Tab-separated table of C-alpha atoms in Angstrom:
chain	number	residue	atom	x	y	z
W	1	UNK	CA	90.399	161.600	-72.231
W	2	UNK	CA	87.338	162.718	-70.888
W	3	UNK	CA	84.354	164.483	-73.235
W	4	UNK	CA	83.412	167.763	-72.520
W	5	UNK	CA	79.713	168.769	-72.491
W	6	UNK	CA	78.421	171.776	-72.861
W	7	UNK	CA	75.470	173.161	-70.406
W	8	UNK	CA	73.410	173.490	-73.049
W	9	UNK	CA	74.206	169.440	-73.535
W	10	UNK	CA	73.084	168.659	-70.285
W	11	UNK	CA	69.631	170.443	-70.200
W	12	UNK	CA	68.794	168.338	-73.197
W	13	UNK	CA	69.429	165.267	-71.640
W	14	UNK	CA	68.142	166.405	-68.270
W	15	UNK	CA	64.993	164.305	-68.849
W	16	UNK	CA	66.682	161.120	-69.433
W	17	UNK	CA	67.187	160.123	-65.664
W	18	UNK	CA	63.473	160.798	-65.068
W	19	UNK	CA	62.345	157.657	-67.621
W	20	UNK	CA	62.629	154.207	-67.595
W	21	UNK	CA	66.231	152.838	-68.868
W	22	UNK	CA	64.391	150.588	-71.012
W	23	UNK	CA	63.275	153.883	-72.760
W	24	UNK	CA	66.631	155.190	-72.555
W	25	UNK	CA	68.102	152.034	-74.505
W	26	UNK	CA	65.302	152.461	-77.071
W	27	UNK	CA	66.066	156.068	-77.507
W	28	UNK	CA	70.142	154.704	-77.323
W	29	UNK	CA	69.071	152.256	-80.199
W	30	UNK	CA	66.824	155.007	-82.435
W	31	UNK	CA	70.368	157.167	-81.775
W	32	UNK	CA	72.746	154.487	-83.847
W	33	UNK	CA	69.647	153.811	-86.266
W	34	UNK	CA	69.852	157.454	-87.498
W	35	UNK	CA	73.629	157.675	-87.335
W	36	UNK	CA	72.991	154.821	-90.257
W	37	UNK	CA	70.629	155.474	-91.810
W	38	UNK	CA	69.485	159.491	-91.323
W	39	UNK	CA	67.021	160.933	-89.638
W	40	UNK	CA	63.267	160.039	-89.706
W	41	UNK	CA	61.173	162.901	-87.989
W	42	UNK	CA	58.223	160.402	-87.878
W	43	UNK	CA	60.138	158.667	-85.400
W	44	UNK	CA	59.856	162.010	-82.792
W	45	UNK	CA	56.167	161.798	-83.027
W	46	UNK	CA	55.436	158.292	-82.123
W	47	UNK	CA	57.655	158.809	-79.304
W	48	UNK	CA	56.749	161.634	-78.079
W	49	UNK	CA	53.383	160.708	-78.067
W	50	UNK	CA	53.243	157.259	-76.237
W	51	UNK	CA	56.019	159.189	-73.464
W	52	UNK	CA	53.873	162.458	-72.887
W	53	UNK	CA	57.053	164.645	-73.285
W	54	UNK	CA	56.904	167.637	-76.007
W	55	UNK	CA	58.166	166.470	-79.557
W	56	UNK	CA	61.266	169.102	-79.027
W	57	UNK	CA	62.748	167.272	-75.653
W	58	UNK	CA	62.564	164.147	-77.850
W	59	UNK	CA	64.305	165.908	-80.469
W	60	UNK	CA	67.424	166.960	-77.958
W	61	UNK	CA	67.323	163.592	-76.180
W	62	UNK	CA	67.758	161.770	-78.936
W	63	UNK	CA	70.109	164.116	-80.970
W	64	UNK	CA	71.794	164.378	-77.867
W	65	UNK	CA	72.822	160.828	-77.402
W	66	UNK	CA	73.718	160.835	-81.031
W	67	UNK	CA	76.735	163.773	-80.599
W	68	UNK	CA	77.642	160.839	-77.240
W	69	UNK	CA	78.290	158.089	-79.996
W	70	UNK	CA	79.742	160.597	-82.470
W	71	UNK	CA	82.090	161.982	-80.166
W	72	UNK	CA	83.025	158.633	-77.873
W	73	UNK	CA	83.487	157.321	-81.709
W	74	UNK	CA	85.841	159.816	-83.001
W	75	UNK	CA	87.828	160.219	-79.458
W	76	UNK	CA	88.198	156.292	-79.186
W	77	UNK	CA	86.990	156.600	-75.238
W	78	UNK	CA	87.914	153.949	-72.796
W	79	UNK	CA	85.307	152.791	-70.348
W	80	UNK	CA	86.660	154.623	-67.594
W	81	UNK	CA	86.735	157.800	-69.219
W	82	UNK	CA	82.750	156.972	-70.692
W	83	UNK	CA	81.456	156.505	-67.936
W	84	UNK	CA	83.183	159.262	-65.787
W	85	UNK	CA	81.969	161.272	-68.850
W	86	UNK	CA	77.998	159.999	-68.599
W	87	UNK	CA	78.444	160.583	-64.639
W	88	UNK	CA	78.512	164.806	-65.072
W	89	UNK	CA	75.075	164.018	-66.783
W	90	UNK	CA	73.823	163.580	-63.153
W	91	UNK	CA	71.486	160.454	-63.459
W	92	UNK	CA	69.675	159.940	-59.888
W	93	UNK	CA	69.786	156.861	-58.230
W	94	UNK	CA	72.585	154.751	-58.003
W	95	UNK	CA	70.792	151.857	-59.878
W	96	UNK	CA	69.589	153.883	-62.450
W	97	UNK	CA	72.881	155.227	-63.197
W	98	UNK	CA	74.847	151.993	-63.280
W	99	UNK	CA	72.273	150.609	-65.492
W	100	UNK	CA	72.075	153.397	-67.401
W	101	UNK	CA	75.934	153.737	-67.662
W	102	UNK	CA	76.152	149.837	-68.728
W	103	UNK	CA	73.420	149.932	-71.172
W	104	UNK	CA	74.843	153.362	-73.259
W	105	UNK	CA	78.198	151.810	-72.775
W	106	UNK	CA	77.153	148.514	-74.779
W	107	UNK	CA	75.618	150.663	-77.534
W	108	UNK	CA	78.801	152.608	-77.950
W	109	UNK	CA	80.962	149.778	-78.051
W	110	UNK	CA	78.910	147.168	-80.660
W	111	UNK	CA	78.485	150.502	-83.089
W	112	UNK	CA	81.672	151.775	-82.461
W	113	UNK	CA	83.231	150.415	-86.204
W	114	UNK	CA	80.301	151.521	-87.601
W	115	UNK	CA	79.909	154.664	-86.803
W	116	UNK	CA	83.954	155.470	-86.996
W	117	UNK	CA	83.653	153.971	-91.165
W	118	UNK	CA	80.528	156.844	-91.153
W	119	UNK	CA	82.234	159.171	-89.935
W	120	UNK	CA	85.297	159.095	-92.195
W	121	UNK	CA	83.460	159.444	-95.120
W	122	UNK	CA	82.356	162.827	-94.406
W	123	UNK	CA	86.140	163.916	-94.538
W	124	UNK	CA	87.386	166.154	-97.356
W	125	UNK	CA	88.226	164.393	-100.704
W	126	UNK	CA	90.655	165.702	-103.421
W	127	UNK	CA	89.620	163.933	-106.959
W	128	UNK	CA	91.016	160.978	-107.399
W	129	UNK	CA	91.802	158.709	-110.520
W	130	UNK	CA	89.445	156.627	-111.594
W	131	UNK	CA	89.555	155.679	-115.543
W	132	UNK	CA	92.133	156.599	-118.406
W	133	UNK	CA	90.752	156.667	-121.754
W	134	UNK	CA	93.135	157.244	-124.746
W	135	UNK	CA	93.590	157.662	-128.603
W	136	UNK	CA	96.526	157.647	-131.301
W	137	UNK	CA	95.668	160.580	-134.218
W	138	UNK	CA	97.901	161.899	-136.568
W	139	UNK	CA	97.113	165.307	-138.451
W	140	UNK	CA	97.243	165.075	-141.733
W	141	UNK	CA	96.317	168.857	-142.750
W	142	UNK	CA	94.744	171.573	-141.744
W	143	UNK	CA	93.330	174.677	-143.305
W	144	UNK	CA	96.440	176.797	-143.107
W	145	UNK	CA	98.684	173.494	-144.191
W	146	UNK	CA	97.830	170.300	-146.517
W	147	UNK	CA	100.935	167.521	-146.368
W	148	UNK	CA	101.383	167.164	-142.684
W	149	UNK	CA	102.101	164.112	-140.265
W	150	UNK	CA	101.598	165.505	-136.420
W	151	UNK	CA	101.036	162.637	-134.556
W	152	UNK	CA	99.145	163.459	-131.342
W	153	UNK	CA	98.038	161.688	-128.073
W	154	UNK	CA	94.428	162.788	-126.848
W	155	UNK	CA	93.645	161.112	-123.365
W	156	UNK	CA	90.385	161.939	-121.443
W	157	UNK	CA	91.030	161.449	-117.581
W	158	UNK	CA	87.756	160.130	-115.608
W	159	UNK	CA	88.268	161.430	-111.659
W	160	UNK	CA	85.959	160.850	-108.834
W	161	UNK	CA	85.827	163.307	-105.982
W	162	UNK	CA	84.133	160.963	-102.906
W	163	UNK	CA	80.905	160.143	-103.545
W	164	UNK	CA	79.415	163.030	-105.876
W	165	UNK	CA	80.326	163.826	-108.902
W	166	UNK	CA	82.190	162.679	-111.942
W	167	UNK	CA	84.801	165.057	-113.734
W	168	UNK	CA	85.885	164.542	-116.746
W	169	UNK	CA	89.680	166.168	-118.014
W	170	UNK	CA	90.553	165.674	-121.243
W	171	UNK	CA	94.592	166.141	-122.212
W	172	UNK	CA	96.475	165.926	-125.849
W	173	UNK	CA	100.526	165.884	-125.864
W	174	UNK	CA	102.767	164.589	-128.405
W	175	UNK	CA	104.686	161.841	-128.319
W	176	UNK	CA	107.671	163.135	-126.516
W	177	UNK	CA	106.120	165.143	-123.723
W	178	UNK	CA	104.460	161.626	-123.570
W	179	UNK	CA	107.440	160.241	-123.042
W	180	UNK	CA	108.836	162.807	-120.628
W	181	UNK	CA	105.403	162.219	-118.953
W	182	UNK	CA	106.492	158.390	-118.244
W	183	UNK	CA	109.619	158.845	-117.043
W	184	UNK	CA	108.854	161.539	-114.503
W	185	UNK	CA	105.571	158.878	-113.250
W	186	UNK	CA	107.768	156.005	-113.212
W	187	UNK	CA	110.642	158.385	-111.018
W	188	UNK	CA	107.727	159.172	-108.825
W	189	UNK	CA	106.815	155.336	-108.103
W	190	UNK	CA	110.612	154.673	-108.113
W	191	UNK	CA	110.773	156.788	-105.019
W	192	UNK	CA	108.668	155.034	-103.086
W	193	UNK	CA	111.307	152.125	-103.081
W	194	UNK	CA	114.221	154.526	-101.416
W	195	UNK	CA	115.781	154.410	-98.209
W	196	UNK	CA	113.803	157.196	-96.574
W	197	UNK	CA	110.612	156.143	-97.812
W	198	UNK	CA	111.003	152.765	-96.608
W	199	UNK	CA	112.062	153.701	-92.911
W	200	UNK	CA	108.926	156.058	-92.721
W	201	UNK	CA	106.557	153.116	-93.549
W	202	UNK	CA	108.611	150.649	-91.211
W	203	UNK	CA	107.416	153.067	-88.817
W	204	UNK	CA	103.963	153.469	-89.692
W	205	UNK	CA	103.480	149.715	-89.236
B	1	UNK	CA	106.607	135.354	-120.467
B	2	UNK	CA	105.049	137.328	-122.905
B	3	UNK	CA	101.593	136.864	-124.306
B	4	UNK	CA	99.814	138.506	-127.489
B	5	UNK	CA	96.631	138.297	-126.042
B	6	UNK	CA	98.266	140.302	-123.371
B	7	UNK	CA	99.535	142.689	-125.897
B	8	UNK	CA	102.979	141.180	-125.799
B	9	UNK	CA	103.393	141.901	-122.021
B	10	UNK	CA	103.436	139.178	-119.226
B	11	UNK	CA	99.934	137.793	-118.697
B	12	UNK	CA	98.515	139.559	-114.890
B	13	UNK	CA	98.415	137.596	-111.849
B	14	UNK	CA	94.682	137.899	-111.177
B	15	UNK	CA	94.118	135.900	-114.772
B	16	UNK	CA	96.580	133.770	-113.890
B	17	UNK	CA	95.012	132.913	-110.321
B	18	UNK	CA	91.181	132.810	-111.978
B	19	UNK	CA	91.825	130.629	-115.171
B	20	UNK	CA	92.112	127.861	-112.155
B	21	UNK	CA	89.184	128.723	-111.016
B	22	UNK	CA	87.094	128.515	-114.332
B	23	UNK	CA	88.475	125.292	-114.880
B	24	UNK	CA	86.342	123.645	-112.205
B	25	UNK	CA	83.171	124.318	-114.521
B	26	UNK	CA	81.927	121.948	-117.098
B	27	UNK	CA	83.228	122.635	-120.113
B	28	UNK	CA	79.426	122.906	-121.727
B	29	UNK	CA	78.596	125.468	-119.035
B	30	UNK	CA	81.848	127.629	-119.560
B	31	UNK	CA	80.611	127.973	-123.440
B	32	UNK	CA	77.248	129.408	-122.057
B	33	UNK	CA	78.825	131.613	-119.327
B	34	UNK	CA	81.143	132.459	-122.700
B	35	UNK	CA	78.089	133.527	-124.365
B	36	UNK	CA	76.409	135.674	-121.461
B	37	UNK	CA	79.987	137.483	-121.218
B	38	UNK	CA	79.690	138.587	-124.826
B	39	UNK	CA	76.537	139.579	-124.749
B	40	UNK	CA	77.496	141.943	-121.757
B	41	UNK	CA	80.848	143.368	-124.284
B	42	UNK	CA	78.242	144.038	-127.232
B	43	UNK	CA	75.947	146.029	-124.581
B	44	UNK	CA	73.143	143.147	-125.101
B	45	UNK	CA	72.623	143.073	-121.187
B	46	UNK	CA	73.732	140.263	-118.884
B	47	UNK	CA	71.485	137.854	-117.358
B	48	UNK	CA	72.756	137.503	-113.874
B	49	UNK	CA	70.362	134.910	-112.528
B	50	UNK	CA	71.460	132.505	-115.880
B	51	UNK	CA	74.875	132.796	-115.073
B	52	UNK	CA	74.463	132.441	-111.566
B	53	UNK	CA	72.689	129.016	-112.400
B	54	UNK	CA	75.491	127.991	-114.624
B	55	UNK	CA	78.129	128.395	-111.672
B	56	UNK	CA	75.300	126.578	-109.482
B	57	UNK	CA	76.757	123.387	-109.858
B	58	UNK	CA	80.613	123.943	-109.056
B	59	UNK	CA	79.400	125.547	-105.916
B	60	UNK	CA	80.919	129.122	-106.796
B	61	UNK	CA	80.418	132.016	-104.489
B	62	UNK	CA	79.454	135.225	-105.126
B	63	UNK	CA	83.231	136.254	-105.206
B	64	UNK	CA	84.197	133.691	-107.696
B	65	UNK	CA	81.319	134.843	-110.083
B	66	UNK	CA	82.525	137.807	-110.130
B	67	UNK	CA	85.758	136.456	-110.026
B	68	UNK	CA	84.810	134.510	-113.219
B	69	UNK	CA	83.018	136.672	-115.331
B	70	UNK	CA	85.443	139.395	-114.843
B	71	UNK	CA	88.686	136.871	-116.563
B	72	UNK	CA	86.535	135.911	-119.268
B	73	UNK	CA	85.540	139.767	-120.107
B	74	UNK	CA	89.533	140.879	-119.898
B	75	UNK	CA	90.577	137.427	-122.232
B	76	UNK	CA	87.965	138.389	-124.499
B	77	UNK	CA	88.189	141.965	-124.989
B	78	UNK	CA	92.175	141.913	-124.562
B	79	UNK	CA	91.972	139.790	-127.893
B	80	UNK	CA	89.790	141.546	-129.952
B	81	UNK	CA	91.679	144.735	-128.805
B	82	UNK	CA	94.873	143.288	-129.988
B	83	UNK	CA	93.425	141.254	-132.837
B	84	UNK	CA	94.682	137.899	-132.251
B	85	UNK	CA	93.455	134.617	-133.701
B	86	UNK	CA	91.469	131.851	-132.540
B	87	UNK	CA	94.309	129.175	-133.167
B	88	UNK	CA	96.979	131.519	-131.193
B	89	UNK	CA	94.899	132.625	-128.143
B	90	UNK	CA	93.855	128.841	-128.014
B	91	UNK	CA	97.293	127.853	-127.587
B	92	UNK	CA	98.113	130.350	-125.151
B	93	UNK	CA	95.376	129.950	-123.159
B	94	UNK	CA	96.371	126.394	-123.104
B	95	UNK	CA	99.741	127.116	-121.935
B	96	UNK	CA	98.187	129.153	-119.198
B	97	UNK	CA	96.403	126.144	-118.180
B	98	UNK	CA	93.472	126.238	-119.479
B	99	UNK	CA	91.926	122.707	-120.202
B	100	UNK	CA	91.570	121.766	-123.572
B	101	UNK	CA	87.521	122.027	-124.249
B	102	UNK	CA	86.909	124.752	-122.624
B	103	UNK	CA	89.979	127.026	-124.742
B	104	UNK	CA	88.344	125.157	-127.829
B	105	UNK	CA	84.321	126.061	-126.620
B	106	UNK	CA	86.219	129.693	-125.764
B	107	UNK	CA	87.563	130.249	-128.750
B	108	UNK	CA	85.125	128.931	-130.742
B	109	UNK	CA	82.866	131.554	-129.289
B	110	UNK	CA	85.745	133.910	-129.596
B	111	UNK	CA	85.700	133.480	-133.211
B	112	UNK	CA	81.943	133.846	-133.777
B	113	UNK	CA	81.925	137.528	-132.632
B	114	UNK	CA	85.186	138.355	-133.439
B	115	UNK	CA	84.387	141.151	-135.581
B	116	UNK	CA	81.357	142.147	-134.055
B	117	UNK	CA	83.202	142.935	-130.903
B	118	UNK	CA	85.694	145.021	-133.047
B	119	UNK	CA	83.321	147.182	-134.294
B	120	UNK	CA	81.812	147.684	-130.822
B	121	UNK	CA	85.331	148.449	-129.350
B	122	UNK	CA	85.611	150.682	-132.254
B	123	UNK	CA	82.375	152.529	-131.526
B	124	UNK	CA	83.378	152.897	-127.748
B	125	UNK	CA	87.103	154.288	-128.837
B	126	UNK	CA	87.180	157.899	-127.295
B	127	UNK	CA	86.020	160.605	-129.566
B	128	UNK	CA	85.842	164.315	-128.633
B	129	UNK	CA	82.622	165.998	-128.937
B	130	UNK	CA	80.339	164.188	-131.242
B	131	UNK	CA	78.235	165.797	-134.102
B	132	UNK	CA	74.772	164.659	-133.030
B	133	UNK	CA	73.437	167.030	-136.043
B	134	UNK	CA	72.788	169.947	-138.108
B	135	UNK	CA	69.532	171.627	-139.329
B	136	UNK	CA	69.584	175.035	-141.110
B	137	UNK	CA	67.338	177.810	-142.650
B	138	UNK	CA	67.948	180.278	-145.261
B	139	UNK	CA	66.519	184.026	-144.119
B	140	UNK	CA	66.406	186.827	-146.719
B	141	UNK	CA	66.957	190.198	-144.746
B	142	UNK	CA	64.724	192.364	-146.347
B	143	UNK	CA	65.158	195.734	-144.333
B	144	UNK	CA	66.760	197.029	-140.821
B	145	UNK	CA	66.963	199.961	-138.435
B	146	UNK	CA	70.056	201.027	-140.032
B	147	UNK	CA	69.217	200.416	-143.556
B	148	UNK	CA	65.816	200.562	-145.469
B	149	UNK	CA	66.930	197.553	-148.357
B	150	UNK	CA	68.888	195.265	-147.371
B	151	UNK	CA	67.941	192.236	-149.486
B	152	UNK	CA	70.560	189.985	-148.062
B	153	UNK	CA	70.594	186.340	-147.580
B	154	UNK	CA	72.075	184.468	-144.691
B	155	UNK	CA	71.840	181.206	-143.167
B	156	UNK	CA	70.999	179.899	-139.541
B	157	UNK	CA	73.405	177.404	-138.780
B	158	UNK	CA	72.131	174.843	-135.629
B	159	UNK	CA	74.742	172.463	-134.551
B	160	UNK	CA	74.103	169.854	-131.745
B	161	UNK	CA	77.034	168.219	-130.416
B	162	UNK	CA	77.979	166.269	-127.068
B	163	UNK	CA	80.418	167.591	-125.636
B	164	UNK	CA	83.912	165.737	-124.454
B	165	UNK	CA	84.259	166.926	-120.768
B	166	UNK	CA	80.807	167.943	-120.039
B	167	UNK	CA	79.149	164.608	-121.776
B	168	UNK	CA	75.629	166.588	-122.245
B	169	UNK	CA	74.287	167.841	-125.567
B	170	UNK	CA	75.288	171.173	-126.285
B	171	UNK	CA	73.699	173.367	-128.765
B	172	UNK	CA	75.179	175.910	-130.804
B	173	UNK	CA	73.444	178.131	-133.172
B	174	UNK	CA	75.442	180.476	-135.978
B	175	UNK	CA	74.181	183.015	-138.288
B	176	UNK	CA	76.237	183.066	-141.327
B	177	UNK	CA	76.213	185.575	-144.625
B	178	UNK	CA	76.624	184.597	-147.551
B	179	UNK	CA	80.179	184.823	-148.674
B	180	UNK	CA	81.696	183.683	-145.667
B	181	UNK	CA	78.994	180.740	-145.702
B	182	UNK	CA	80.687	179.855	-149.189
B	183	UNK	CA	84.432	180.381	-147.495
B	184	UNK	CA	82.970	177.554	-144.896
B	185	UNK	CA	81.983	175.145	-147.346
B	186	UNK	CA	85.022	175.303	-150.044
B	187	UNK	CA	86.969	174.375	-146.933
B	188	UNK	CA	84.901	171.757	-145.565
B	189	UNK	CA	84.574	170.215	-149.380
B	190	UNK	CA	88.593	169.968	-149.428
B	191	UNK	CA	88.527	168.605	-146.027
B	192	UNK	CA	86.089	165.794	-147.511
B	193	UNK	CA	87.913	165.517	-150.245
B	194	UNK	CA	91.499	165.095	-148.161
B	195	UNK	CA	89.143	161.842	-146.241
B	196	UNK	CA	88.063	160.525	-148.858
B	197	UNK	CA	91.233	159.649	-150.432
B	198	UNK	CA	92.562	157.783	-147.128
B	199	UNK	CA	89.790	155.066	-147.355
């Protein structure tokens, strides 16, 4: 499946045919650096300095082969379709753009695990467990009532949503909701086990 | 098979699989590596390089540190939790397959801190919001906008707690008059009174 770039896409890596590929494959190599690691603006200026170009076409150049390795990443491209893709950017001669071509491709596929295991971390997360903490009380009074034996289950739930923060749920029951509670989580694992659960995960595999 | 260390359930696979593993240490060094794993349960700090020296000789990765540490942290704190003896979680760590000086060094280690690492476990039992403190002031209200004497007494109530779901200090602060500030402490008293005689 081929990638479609936008016009805008092209115009920022317009200036790429007019340098040397080695430049290209050190602007290829800053590309999966930042995709790592995050973006270091101090990296533009040195750059753009030693090349002559304005910091901005830098900027989009680099950037731009970034959204390349995102995309190629996320589609799974075959070479074919790469470099039929990298051939609308219109690179010049024909050596340049078989070097070119080869040298982008290489980058692409050496990062390519890499920058899929990035990229799935920025998908939503719903909190998951992490930690169950519990405690056995039993009530013995109160203010309204001396003489009493309630015995009650407290449990605080520790739950992680991705990488940020921590929250904390904290849940009291008695013993037979408890109970109830079991059952119904043990009839939920059960079902895992049954005939049409089994033939969807067959098929999975 | 049913274990009381375990807590009367079948021993896990990962101990099972590990206690192999320790055995390839020197008996000597599993006593130390016993001792850096308690001091991690009492919150004394671990010293990773010491252990890591102790596991030098038998050639243990990084894995089967980990590996390593993490068995002797679950036997440990799965028998204080469950408050077995030395002489009954040396014989079943012996049926496990545990060689015979290194469940005696473990136990004997075992038994040294028994009850300190009940009281920690204790400490680290979940509790709701803790009571971190109180301070107080008695004020004398001697006039107001709506009255010209008041004359009344009240008390400023500031109680710090940490809360359960939050887990940061919160800080309440109550103004209380005095009849319902005597309501509060009759009740509290007979609360007192009802805890003191359980112990």
């Amino acid at each position: 499946m081929l990638l479609v770039l936008s016009e805008e896409y092209k115009e920022h890596l317009a200036f790429l045919p007019q340098v040397d590929p080695a430049v290209v494959f050190e602007f290829g190599r800053i590309a999966v650096e930042f995709l790592k690691r995050g973006i270091n603006s101090k990296v533009y200026d040195g750059a753009a300095r030693k090349l002559g170009f304005p910091i901005t076409t830098v900027q989009h150049g680099v950037e731009g082969l970034m959204f390349l390795f995102t995309e190629s990443s996320k589609l799974m491209i075959t070479d074919i379709d790469f470099k039929d893709s990298v051939m609308v950017l219109g690179f010049s001669t024909e050596l340049n753009e078989i070097l070119l071509q080869i040298l982008c491709f290489q980058l692409y596929v050496e990062n390519q695990t890499t920058i899929r295991s990035t990229l799935t971390q920025l998908a939503p997360s719903l909190p998951s467990y992490h930690n169950l903490e519990w405690r056995l009380d039993v009530q013995l009074g109160s203010r309204s009532m001396r003489h009493q034996v309630v015995p009650v289950v407290t449990m605080l739930l520790n739950l992680t949503m991705g990488t940020s923060e921590n929250r904390r749920c904290c849940l009291q029951t008695n013993p037979s909701t408890l109970l109830h509670l079991i059952a119904v989580l043990e009839a939920a694992l059960a079902s895992m086990k049954n005939n049409h659960a089994r033939r969807i995960l067959r098929n999975i595999k | 098979m049913r274990f009381r260390f375990c807590g009367d359930l079948d021993c896990p696979d990962w101990v099972l699989a590990e206690i192999s593993t320790l055995a390839k240490i020197s008996s000597v060094k599993m006593k130390l590596l016993c001792a850096q794993v308690l001091k991690d349960l009492l919150e004394e700090g671990i010293d990773y390089e010491k252990v890591s020296k102790l596991t030098a000789d038998a050639k243990f990765e990084s894995g089967d540190i980990k590996a390593s540490v993490a068995v002797l942290s679950f036997i440990l704190s799965s028998a204080a939790k469950h408050n077995v003896e030395s002489e009954s979680l040396s014989s079943e760590l012996q049926q496990l397959g545990l060689p015979k000086e290194h469940t005696s060094g473990l136990c004997k280690s075992y038994e040294d801190k028994h009850s300190a690492l009940q009281d920690k476990l204790r400490e680290k039992s979940l509790r709701l919001s803790r009571l971190n403190s109180v301070s107080w002031r008695v004020d004398c209200i001697l006039s107001s906008s709506e009255l010209k004497e008041v004359n009344e007494p009240t008390v400023h109530l500031k109680l710090q707690a940490q809360g359960a779901e939050s887990g940061s200090a919160e800080t309440t602060v109550v103004s209380v008059s005095a009849e319902k500030f005597r309501v509060l402490l009759t009740e509290l008293k007979q609360a007192q009174a009802m805890m003191n005689a359980l112990q």
